[in-house]
Short mmCIF file of C-alpha atoms in Angstrom, two decimals:
data_model
loop_
_atom_site.label_atom_id
_atom_site.label_comp_id
_atom_site.label_asym_id
_atom_site.label_seq_id
_atom_site.Cartn_x
_atom_site.Cartn_y
_atom_site.Cartn_z
CA MET A 25 -114.16 104.59 175.79
CA SER A 26 -113.00 108.01 176.97
CA LYS A 27 -115.61 110.74 176.58
CA GLN A 28 -112.82 113.06 175.42
CA LEU A 29 -112.70 111.09 172.15
CA LEU A 30 -116.35 111.62 171.39
CA PRO A 31 -117.40 114.36 168.97
CA PRO A 32 -119.44 117.16 170.50
CA SER A 33 -123.20 116.91 170.16
CA GLY A 34 -124.28 120.36 171.29
CA PRO A 35 -125.91 123.14 169.26
CA GLY A 36 -124.47 123.56 165.79
CA ARG A 37 -123.77 119.87 165.32
CA PRO A 38 -127.09 118.07 164.80
CA LYS A 39 -127.15 114.29 164.78
CA ASP A 40 -127.50 112.49 161.46
CA LEU A 41 -130.87 110.73 161.83
CA THR A 42 -130.16 108.42 158.89
CA LYS A 43 -127.00 107.15 160.56
CA ARG A 44 -128.80 106.83 163.89
CA GLN A 45 -131.47 104.64 162.28
CA ALA A 46 -128.81 102.55 160.54
CA ILE A 47 -127.08 101.98 163.89
CA LEU A 48 -130.37 100.98 165.56
CA ASP A 49 -131.19 98.57 162.74
CA ALA A 50 -127.72 97.04 162.90
CA ALA A 51 -127.92 96.73 166.69
CA LYS A 52 -131.31 94.98 166.53
CA ASN A 53 -129.99 92.53 163.93
CA LEU A 54 -126.80 91.70 165.80
CA PHE A 55 -128.33 91.48 169.27
CA LEU A 56 -130.84 88.96 167.91
CA ARG A 57 -128.26 87.05 165.86
CA ASN A 58 -125.36 86.97 168.34
CA GLY A 59 -126.87 87.88 171.70
CA TYR A 60 -125.88 90.86 173.83
CA ASP A 61 -122.38 89.70 174.81
CA GLY A 62 -121.64 88.53 171.27
CA SER A 63 -122.41 91.93 169.73
CA SER A 64 -119.56 94.42 170.04
CA MET A 65 -119.77 98.10 169.26
CA ASP A 66 -117.15 97.50 166.54
CA ALA A 67 -119.38 94.88 164.90
CA ILE A 68 -122.44 97.12 165.14
CA ALA A 69 -120.52 99.99 163.55
CA ALA A 70 -119.39 97.73 160.69
CA GLU A 71 -122.92 96.40 160.17
CA ALA A 72 -124.28 99.97 160.06
CA GLY A 73 -121.55 101.19 157.73
CA VAL A 74 -120.37 103.90 160.13
CA SER A 75 -117.35 104.49 162.31
CA LYS A 76 -117.16 103.36 165.91
CA LEU A 77 -116.93 107.01 166.96
CA THR A 78 -120.22 107.69 165.18
CA VAL A 79 -121.89 104.89 167.17
CA TYR A 80 -120.61 106.37 170.43
CA SER A 81 -121.65 109.89 169.41
CA HIS A 82 -125.27 108.70 169.13
CA PHE A 83 -125.25 106.14 171.96
CA THR A 84 -122.84 106.53 174.85
CA ASP A 85 -122.40 102.79 175.49
CA LYS A 86 -123.70 99.37 174.47
CA GLU A 87 -126.26 99.25 177.28
CA THR A 88 -127.80 102.53 176.10
CA LEU A 89 -127.83 101.27 172.52
CA PHE A 90 -129.57 98.05 173.58
CA SER A 91 -132.20 100.03 175.49
CA GLU A 92 -132.84 102.34 172.53
CA ALA A 93 -133.09 99.38 170.14
CA VAL A 94 -135.78 97.80 172.33
CA LYS A 95 -137.67 101.11 172.52
CA ALA A 96 -137.46 101.52 168.75
CA LYS A 97 -138.92 98.06 168.18
CA CYS A 98 -141.85 98.78 170.51
CA GLN A 99 -142.39 102.17 168.89
CA GLU A 100 -142.68 100.56 165.45
CA GLN A 101 -145.69 98.50 166.51
CA LEU A 102 -147.10 100.60 169.34
CA PRO A 103 -146.58 104.32 168.69
CA GLU A 104 -147.57 106.57 171.59
CA LEU A 105 -150.38 107.96 169.45
CA LEU A 106 -152.25 104.66 169.90
CA PHE A 107 -152.54 105.35 173.62
CA GLU A 108 -154.41 108.63 173.20
CA LEU A 109 -158.10 108.67 174.11
CA LYS A 110 -159.95 111.47 172.33
CA ASP A 111 -163.34 112.62 173.57
CA ASP A 112 -165.18 111.34 170.49
CA ALA A 113 -163.25 108.06 170.20
CA PRO A 114 -165.15 104.87 171.16
CA VAL A 115 -163.02 103.18 173.80
CA GLU A 116 -163.59 99.76 172.18
CA ARG A 117 -161.97 100.98 168.96
CA VAL A 118 -158.95 102.37 170.83
CA LEU A 119 -158.52 99.12 172.76
CA LEU A 120 -158.82 97.10 169.56
CA ASP A 121 -156.09 99.15 167.86
CA ILE A 122 -153.79 98.66 170.86
CA ALA A 123 -154.55 94.94 171.00
CA ARG A 124 -153.75 94.55 167.29
CA GLY A 125 -150.46 96.44 167.62
CA PHE A 126 -149.38 94.55 170.74
CA HIS A 127 -150.36 91.19 169.26
CA SER A 128 -148.33 91.94 166.14
CA LEU A 129 -145.37 93.08 168.24
CA ILE A 130 -145.15 90.07 170.58
CA ASN A 131 -145.58 87.56 167.76
CA SER A 132 -143.01 89.11 165.42
CA ARG A 133 -139.84 87.13 164.74
CA GLU A 134 -137.69 89.88 166.28
CA SER A 135 -139.71 89.99 169.47
CA ILE A 136 -139.72 86.21 169.92
CA GLU A 137 -135.96 85.98 169.38
CA LEU A 138 -135.30 88.90 171.73
CA HIS A 139 -137.43 87.36 174.49
CA ARG A 140 -135.53 84.10 174.13
CA VAL A 141 -132.23 86.00 174.43
CA MET A 142 -133.47 87.76 177.57
CA VAL A 143 -134.64 84.50 179.19
CA CYS A 144 -131.12 83.14 178.70
CA MET A 145 -129.59 86.36 180.05
CA GLY A 146 -131.93 86.61 183.04
CA THR A 147 -129.77 84.66 185.49
CA GLN A 148 -126.49 85.91 184.02
CA ASP A 149 -127.08 89.66 183.93
CA PRO A 150 -130.08 90.90 185.96
CA LYS A 151 -129.09 94.51 185.22
CA LEU A 152 -129.50 93.93 181.48
CA SER A 153 -132.85 92.26 182.12
CA ARG A 154 -133.94 95.40 183.96
CA VAL A 155 -132.79 97.58 181.04
CA PHE A 156 -134.86 95.45 178.66
CA TYR A 157 -137.93 95.50 180.91
CA GLU A 158 -137.84 99.27 181.45
CA ALA A 159 -137.25 100.03 177.76
CA GLY A 160 -140.00 97.77 176.44
CA PRO A 161 -142.63 96.02 178.58
CA GLN A 162 -142.71 98.60 181.37
CA ARG A 163 -143.05 101.55 179.00
CA VAL A 164 -145.95 99.89 177.18
CA LEU A 165 -147.63 99.00 180.49
CA GLN A 166 -147.31 102.58 181.74
CA GLU A 167 -148.79 103.99 178.54
CA MET A 168 -151.75 101.61 178.84
CA GLU A 169 -152.23 102.43 182.52
CA HIS A 170 -152.36 106.13 181.66
CA LEU A 171 -154.95 105.52 178.96
CA LEU A 172 -157.14 103.45 181.30
CA ARG A 173 -157.00 106.23 183.90
CA GLN A 174 -158.24 108.61 181.23
CA ALA A 175 -161.05 106.22 180.30
CA ASP A 176 -162.06 105.89 183.95
CA ARG A 177 -162.11 109.66 184.49
CA ALA A 178 -164.15 110.12 181.30
CA GLY A 179 -166.68 107.53 182.47
CA LYS A 180 -165.98 105.27 179.49
CA LEU A 181 -164.74 102.49 181.77
CA ARG A 182 -164.93 101.83 185.50
CA ILE A 183 -161.51 100.78 186.75
CA ASP A 184 -160.37 100.84 190.38
CA ASP A 185 -156.81 99.70 189.63
CA PRO A 186 -155.62 100.85 186.17
CA HIS A 187 -152.20 99.26 186.62
CA GLU A 188 -153.69 95.82 187.32
CA ALA A 189 -156.21 96.23 184.49
CA ALA A 190 -153.43 97.16 182.03
CA ASP A 191 -151.49 94.06 183.03
CA GLN A 192 -154.60 91.91 182.60
CA PHE A 193 -155.25 93.35 179.15
CA PHE A 194 -151.81 92.48 177.81
CA CYS A 195 -151.87 89.02 179.42
CA LEU A 196 -155.16 88.33 177.64
CA VAL A 197 -153.68 89.42 174.31
CA LYS A 198 -150.67 87.12 174.82
CA GLY A 199 -152.80 84.13 175.74
CA GLY A 200 -151.48 80.59 175.51
CA ALA A 201 -150.59 80.91 171.84
CA ASN A 202 -147.73 83.32 172.52
CA PHE A 203 -146.23 81.00 175.16
CA ARG A 204 -146.35 78.08 172.74
CA LEU A 205 -144.64 80.25 170.16
CA LEU A 206 -141.88 81.21 172.60
CA ILE A 207 -141.05 77.58 173.38
CA GLY A 208 -141.12 76.58 169.74
CA CYS A 209 -144.25 74.45 169.57
CA GLY A 210 -146.64 76.79 167.81
CA GLU A 211 -147.05 79.19 164.91
CA PRO A 212 -147.90 82.92 165.03
CA GLN A 213 -151.57 83.77 164.67
CA HIS A 214 -152.32 85.58 161.41
CA GLY A 215 -155.23 87.02 159.47
CA ALA A 216 -158.75 86.15 160.58
CA VAL A 217 -157.52 84.02 163.49
CA ALA A 218 -155.48 86.90 164.94
CA GLU A 219 -158.30 89.37 164.39
CA GLN A 220 -160.82 87.12 166.13
CA HIS A 221 -158.47 86.66 169.07
CA VAL A 222 -157.93 90.38 169.69
CA ALA A 223 -161.65 91.08 169.19
CA ASN A 224 -162.50 88.46 171.82
CA VAL A 225 -159.95 90.00 174.21
CA VAL A 226 -161.47 93.47 173.87
CA LYS A 227 -164.99 92.08 174.25
CA LEU A 228 -164.00 90.27 177.47
CA PHE A 229 -162.16 93.31 178.81
CA MET A 230 -165.12 95.59 178.11
CA ARG A 231 -167.47 93.13 179.81
CA ALA A 232 -165.32 93.31 182.95
CA TYR A 233 -164.84 97.10 183.05
CA ARG A 234 -167.78 98.64 181.22
CA PRO A 235 -169.64 101.16 183.43
CA ASP A 236 -173.01 100.04 184.74
#
């Protein structure tokens, strides 16, 4: 679509946040229901109850909209605030909050369906796979790496490789249960079972990286 047709978005014309949220919600629904290729900008506009021009005024193309929809989903469960380490905050409590949020995110219906879509798309459109990875998993991993660097500098943990440790943490939270869920031979962990799982993950992680 020609950029000349798009309404200006500079000073004096603020974006309508309600419409933006409606577009994101519609995009998440359609991408999960119909896949990336099966979700047109026209269909997303109709689902959101806005014009196609409004969709393009908020998101320049479908790839950008897909990326922002993935970011929005991660932000719902793992707001950046969770990755802050205050001086008086016990690191175990911070890790437990992150583990709970991540566990809830990866076991949600939307996340499972999106991962299945991306597995199917992986060999067809590597560029789209990269967009998904950078918008979701990579952003979360970077936030966790930054937090672990803070914990190491503060002496709350002893970590030589924060990137590797962040990756280990999220792999522990996923565990075998998430894989079984992805392939359709398991149920999401809930309630006391989920809480015990994330508590065990944090306990194991602390045992590995607690300062002497």
